[in-house]
XYZ file of N, CA and C in Angstrom:
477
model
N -11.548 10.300 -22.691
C -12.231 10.904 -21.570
C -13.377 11.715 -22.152
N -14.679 11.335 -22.174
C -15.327 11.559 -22.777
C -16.292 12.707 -21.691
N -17.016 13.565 -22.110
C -17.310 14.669 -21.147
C -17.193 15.786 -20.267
N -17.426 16.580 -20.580
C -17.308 17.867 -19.745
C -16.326 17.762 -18.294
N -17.225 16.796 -17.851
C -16.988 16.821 -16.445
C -15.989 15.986 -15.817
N -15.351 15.072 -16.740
C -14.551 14.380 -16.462
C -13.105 15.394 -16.638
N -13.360 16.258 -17.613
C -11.905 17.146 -17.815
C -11.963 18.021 -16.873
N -12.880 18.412 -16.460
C -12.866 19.584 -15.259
C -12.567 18.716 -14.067
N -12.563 17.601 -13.802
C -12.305 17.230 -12.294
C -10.972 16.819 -12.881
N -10.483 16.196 -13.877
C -9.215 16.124 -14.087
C -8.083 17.313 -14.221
N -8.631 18.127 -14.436
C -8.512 19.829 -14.519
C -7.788 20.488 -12.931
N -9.056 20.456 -12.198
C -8.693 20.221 -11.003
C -7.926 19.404 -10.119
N -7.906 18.211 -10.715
C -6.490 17.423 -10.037
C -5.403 17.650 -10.547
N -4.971 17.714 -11.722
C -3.607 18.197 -12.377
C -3.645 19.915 -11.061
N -4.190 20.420 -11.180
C -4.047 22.435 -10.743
C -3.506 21.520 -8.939
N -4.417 20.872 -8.443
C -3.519 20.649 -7.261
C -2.521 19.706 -7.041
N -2.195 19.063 -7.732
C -1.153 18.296 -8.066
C 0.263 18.857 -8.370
N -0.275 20.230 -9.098
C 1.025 21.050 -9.531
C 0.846 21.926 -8.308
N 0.357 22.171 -7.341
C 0.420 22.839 -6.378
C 1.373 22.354 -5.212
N 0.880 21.255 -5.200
C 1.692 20.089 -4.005
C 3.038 19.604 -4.640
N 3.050 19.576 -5.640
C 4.701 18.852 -6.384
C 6.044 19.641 -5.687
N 6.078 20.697 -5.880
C 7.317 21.664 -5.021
C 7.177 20.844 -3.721
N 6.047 20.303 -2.459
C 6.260 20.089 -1.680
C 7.249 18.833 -1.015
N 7.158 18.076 -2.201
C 8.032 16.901 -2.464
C 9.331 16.741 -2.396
N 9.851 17.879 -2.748
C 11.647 18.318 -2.281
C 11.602 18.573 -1.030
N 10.655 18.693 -0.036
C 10.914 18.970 1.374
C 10.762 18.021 1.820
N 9.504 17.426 1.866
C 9.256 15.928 2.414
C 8.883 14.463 1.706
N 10.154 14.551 1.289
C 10.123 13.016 1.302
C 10.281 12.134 2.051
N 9.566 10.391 1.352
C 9.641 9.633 2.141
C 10.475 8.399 2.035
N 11.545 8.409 3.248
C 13.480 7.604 3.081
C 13.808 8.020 1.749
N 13.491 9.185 1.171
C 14.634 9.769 0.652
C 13.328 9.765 -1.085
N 12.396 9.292 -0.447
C 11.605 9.053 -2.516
C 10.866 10.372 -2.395
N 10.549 10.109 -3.549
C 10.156 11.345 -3.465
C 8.257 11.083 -4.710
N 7.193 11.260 -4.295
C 6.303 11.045 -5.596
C 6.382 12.141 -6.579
N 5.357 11.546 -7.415
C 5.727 12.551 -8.372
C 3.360 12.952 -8.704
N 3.177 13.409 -7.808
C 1.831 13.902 -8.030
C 1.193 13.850 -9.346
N 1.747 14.700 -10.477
C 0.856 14.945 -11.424
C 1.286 13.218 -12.588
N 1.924 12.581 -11.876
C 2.176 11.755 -12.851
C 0.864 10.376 -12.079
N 0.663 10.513 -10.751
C -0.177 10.017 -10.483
C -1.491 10.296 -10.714
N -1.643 11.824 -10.908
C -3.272 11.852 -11.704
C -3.347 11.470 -13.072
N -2.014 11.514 -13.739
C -2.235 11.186 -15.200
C -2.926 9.432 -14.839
N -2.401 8.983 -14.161
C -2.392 7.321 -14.136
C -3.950 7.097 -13.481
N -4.508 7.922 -12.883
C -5.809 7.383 -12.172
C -6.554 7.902 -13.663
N -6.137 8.844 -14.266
C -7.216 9.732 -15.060
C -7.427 8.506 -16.325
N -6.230 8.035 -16.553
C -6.411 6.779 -17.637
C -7.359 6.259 -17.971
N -8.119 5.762 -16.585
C -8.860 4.540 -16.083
C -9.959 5.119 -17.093
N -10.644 6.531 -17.025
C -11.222 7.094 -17.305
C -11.482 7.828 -18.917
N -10.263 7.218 -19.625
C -10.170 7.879 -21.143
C -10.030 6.835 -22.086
N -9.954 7.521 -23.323
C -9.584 6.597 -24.321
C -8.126 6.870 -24.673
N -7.520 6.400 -25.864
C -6.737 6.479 -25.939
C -6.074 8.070 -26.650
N -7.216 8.637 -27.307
C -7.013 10.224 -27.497
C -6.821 10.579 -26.225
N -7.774 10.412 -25.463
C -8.136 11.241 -24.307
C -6.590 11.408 -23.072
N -5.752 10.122 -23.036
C -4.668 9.714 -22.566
C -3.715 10.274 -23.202
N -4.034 10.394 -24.280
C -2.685 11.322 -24.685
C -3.052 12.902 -24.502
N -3.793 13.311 -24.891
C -4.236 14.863 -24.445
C -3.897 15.226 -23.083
N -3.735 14.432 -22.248
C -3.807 14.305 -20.795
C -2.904 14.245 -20.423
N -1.856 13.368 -21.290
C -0.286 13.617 -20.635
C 0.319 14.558 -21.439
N -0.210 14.849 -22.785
C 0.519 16.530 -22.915
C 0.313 16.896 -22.057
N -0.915 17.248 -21.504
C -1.400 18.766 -20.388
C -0.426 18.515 -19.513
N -0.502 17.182 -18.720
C 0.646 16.691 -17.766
C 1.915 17.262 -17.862
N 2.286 16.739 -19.425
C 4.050 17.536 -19.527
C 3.904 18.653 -19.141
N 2.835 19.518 -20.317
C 3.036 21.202 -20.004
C 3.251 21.420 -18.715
N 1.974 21.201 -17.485
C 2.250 21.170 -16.429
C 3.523 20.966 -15.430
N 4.132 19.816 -16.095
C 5.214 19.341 -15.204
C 6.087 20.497 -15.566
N 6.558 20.291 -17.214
C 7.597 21.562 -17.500
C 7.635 23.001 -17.728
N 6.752 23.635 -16.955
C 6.128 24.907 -16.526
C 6.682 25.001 -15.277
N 6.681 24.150 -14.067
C 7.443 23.759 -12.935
C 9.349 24.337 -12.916
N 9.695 25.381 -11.997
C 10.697 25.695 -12.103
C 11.924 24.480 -12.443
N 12.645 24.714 -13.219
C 14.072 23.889 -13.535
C 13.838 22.957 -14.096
N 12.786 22.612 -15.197
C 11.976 21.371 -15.688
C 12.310 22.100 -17.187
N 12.518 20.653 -18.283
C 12.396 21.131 -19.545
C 11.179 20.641 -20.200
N 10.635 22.125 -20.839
C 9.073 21.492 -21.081
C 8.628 20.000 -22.122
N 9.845 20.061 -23.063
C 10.056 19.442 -24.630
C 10.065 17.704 -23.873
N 10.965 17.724 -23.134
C 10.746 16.556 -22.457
C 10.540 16.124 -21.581
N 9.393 16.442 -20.939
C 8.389 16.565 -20.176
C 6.972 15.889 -20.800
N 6.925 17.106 -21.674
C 5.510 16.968 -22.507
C 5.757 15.459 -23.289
N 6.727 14.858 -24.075
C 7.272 13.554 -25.022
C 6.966 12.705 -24.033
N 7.701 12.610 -22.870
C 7.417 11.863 -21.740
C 6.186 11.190 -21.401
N 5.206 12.536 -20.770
C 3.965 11.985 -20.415
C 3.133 11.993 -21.196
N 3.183 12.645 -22.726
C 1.927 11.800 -23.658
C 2.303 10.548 -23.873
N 3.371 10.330 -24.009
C 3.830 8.413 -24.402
C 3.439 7.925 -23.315
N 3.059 8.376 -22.056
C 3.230 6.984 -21.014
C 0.838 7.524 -20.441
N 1.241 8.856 -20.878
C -0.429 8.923 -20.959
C -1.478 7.974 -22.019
N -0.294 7.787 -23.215
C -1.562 7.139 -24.325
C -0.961 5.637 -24.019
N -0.147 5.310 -23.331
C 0.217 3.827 -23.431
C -0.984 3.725 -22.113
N -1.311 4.142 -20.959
C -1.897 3.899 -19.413
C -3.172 4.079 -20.363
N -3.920 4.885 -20.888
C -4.973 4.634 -21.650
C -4.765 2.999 -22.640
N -4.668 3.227 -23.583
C -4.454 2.230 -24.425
C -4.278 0.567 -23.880
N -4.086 0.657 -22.507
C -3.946 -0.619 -21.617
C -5.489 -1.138 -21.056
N -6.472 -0.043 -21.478
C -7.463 -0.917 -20.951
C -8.445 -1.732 -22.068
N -7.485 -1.843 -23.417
C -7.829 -2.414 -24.393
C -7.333 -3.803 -23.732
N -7.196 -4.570 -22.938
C -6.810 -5.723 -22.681
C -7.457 -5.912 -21.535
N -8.595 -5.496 -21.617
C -9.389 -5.946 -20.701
C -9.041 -6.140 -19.580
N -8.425 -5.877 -18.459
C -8.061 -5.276 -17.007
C -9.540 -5.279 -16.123
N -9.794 -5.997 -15.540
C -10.750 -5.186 -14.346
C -10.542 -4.214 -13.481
N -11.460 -3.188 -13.926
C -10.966 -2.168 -13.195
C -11.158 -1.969 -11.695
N -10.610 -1.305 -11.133
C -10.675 -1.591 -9.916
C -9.071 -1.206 -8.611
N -8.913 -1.345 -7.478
C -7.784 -0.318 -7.018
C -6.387 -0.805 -7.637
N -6.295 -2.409 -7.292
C -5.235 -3.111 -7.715
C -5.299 -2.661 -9.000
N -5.745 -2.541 -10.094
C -5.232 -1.883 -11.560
C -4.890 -0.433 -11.122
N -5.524 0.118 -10.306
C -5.175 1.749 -10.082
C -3.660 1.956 -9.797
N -3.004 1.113 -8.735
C -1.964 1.244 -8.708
C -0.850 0.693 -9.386
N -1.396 -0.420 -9.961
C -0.071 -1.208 -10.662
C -0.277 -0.148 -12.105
N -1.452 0.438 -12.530
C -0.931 1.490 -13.981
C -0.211 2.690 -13.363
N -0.450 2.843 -11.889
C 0.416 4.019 -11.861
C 1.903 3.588 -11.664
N 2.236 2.271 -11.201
C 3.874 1.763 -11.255
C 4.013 1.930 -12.771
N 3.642 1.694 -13.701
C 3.659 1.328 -15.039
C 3.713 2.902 -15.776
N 2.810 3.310 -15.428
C 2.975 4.718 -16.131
C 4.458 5.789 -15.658
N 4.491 5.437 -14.491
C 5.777 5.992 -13.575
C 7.097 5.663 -14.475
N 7.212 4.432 -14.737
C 8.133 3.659 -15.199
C 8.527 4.595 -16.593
N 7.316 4.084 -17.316
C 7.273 4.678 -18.953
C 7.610 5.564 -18.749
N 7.260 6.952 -18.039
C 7.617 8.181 -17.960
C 9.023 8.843 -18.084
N 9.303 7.783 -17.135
C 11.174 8.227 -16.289
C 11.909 7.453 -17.589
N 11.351 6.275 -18.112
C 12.470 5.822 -19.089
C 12.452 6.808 -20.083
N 11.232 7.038 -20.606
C 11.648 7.664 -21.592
C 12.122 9.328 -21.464
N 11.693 9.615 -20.378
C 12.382 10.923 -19.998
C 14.097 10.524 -19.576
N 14.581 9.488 -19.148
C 16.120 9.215 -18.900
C 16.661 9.029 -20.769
N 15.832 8.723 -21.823
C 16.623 8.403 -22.597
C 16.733 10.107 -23.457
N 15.411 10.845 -23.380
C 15.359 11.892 -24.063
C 16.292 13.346 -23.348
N 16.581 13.072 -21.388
C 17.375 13.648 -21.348
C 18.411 12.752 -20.245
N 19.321 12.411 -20.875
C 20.311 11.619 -19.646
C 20.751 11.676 -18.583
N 20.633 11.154 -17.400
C 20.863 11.916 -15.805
C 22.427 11.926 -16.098
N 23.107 12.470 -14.818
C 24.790 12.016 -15.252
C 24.770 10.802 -14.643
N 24.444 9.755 -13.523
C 24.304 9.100 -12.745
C 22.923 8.341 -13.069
N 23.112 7.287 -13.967
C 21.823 6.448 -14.449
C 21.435 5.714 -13.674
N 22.265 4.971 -12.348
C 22.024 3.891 -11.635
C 21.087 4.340 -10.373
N 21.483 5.751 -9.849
C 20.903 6.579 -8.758
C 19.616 7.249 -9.372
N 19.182 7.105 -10.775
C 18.223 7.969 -11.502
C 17.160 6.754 -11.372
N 17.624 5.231 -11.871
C 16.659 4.035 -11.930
C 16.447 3.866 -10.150
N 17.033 3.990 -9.370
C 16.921 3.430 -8.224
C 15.831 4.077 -7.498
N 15.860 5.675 -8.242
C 14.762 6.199 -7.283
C 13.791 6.277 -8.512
N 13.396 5.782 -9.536
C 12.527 5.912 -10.222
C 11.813 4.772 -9.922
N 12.092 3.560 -9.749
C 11.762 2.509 -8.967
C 10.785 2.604 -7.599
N 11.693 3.807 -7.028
C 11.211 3.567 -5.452
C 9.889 4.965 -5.316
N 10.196 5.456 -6.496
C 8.893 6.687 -7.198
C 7.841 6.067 -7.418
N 8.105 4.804 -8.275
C 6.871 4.476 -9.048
C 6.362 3.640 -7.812
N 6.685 2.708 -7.021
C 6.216 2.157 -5.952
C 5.170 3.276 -5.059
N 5.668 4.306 -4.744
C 5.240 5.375 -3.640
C 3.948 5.524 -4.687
N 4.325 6.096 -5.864
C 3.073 6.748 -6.963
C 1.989 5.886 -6.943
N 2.007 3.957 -6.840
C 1.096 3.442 -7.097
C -0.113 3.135 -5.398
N 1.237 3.368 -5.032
C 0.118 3.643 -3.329
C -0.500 4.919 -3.053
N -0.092 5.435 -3.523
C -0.693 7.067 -3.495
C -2.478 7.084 -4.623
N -1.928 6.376 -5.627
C -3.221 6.119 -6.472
C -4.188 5.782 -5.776
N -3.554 4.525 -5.273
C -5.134 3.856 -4.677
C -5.964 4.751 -3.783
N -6.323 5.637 -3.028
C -7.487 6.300 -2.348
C -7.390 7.205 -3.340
N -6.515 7.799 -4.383
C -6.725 8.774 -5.618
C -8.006 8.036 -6.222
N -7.797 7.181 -6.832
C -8.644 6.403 -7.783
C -9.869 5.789 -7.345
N -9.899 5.536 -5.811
C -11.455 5.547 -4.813
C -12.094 6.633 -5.123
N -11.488 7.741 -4.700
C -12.526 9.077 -4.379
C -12.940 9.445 -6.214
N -11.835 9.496 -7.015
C -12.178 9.580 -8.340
C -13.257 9.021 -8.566
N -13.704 7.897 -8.844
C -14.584 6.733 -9.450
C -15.886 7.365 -8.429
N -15.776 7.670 -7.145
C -16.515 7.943 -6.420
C -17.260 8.749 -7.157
N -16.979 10.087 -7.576
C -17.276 11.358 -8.155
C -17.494 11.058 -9.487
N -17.015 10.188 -10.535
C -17.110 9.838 -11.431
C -17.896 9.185 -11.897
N -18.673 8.032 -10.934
C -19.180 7.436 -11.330
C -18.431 6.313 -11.948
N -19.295 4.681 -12.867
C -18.803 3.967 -12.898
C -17.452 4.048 -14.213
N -17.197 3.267 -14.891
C -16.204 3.251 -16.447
C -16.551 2.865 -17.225
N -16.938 3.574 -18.482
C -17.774 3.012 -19.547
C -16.744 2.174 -20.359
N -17.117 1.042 -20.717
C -16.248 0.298 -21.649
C -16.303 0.675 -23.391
């Protein structure tokens, strides 16, 4: 993520992202629940390199595990691995565009929760995949007008 201005609007989406996340235990939808800052990590991708993706899902962890009842250690492991893998994916040439916006945010969702289920174990693994599943689905529809208005403000993606 190269520029000033790309970290400050990413800056700003992580700050309201962690604003809105608490709201998610109240209203969910049939029972899912998104997970906000894991969806800006996934639009912000589009936009970095592969340093830049990992810097981004540290901040992400910190963020997430700063969040009451969250452990920061695996939090932060979590979303730099699934921040520098959602970067590192546009080495395969992807057109960018909404359909990639949301299928990296199913993908980044995924990476996240696995490796956060292996670093801390739910007691109930089957009820942990079922809604991580039905997370990452919600997360990648949520991207798409994320990743419009982004690009909007952003401008185009330098290769």
């Amino acid at each position: 993520m190269s520029g000033g201005r790309r970290w400050v609007v990413a800056g700003m989406c992580l700050y309201v992202a962690a604003a809105l996340q608490p709201l998610t235990l109240r209203y969910a939808l049939c029972g899912l629940r998104p997970d906000f800052l894991l969806i800006v990590l996934a639009v912000f991708t589009h936009f970095s390199s592969r340093r830049g993706g990992l810097v981004l899902g540290f901040l992400t962890g910190v963020v997430a595990g700063a969040l009451p009842g969250a452990n920061m250690a695996h939090y932060v492991i979590s979303r730099s691995l699934a921040g520098f893998c959602g970067a590192w994916a546009r080495a395969f040439g992807f057109e960018e565009g909404l359909a990639t916006a949301a299928a990296s945010a199913f993908a980044i969702t995924l990476i996240a929760q696995l490796v956060l289920m292996f670093l801390a174990p739910p007691a109930r693994i089957g009820p942990f995949l079922g809604a991580t599943i039905g997370s990452a689905v919600l997360n990648g529809v949520l991207a798409i007008p994320l990743y419009a208005l982004v690009s909007r403000v952003l401008g185009p993606i330098e290769r």
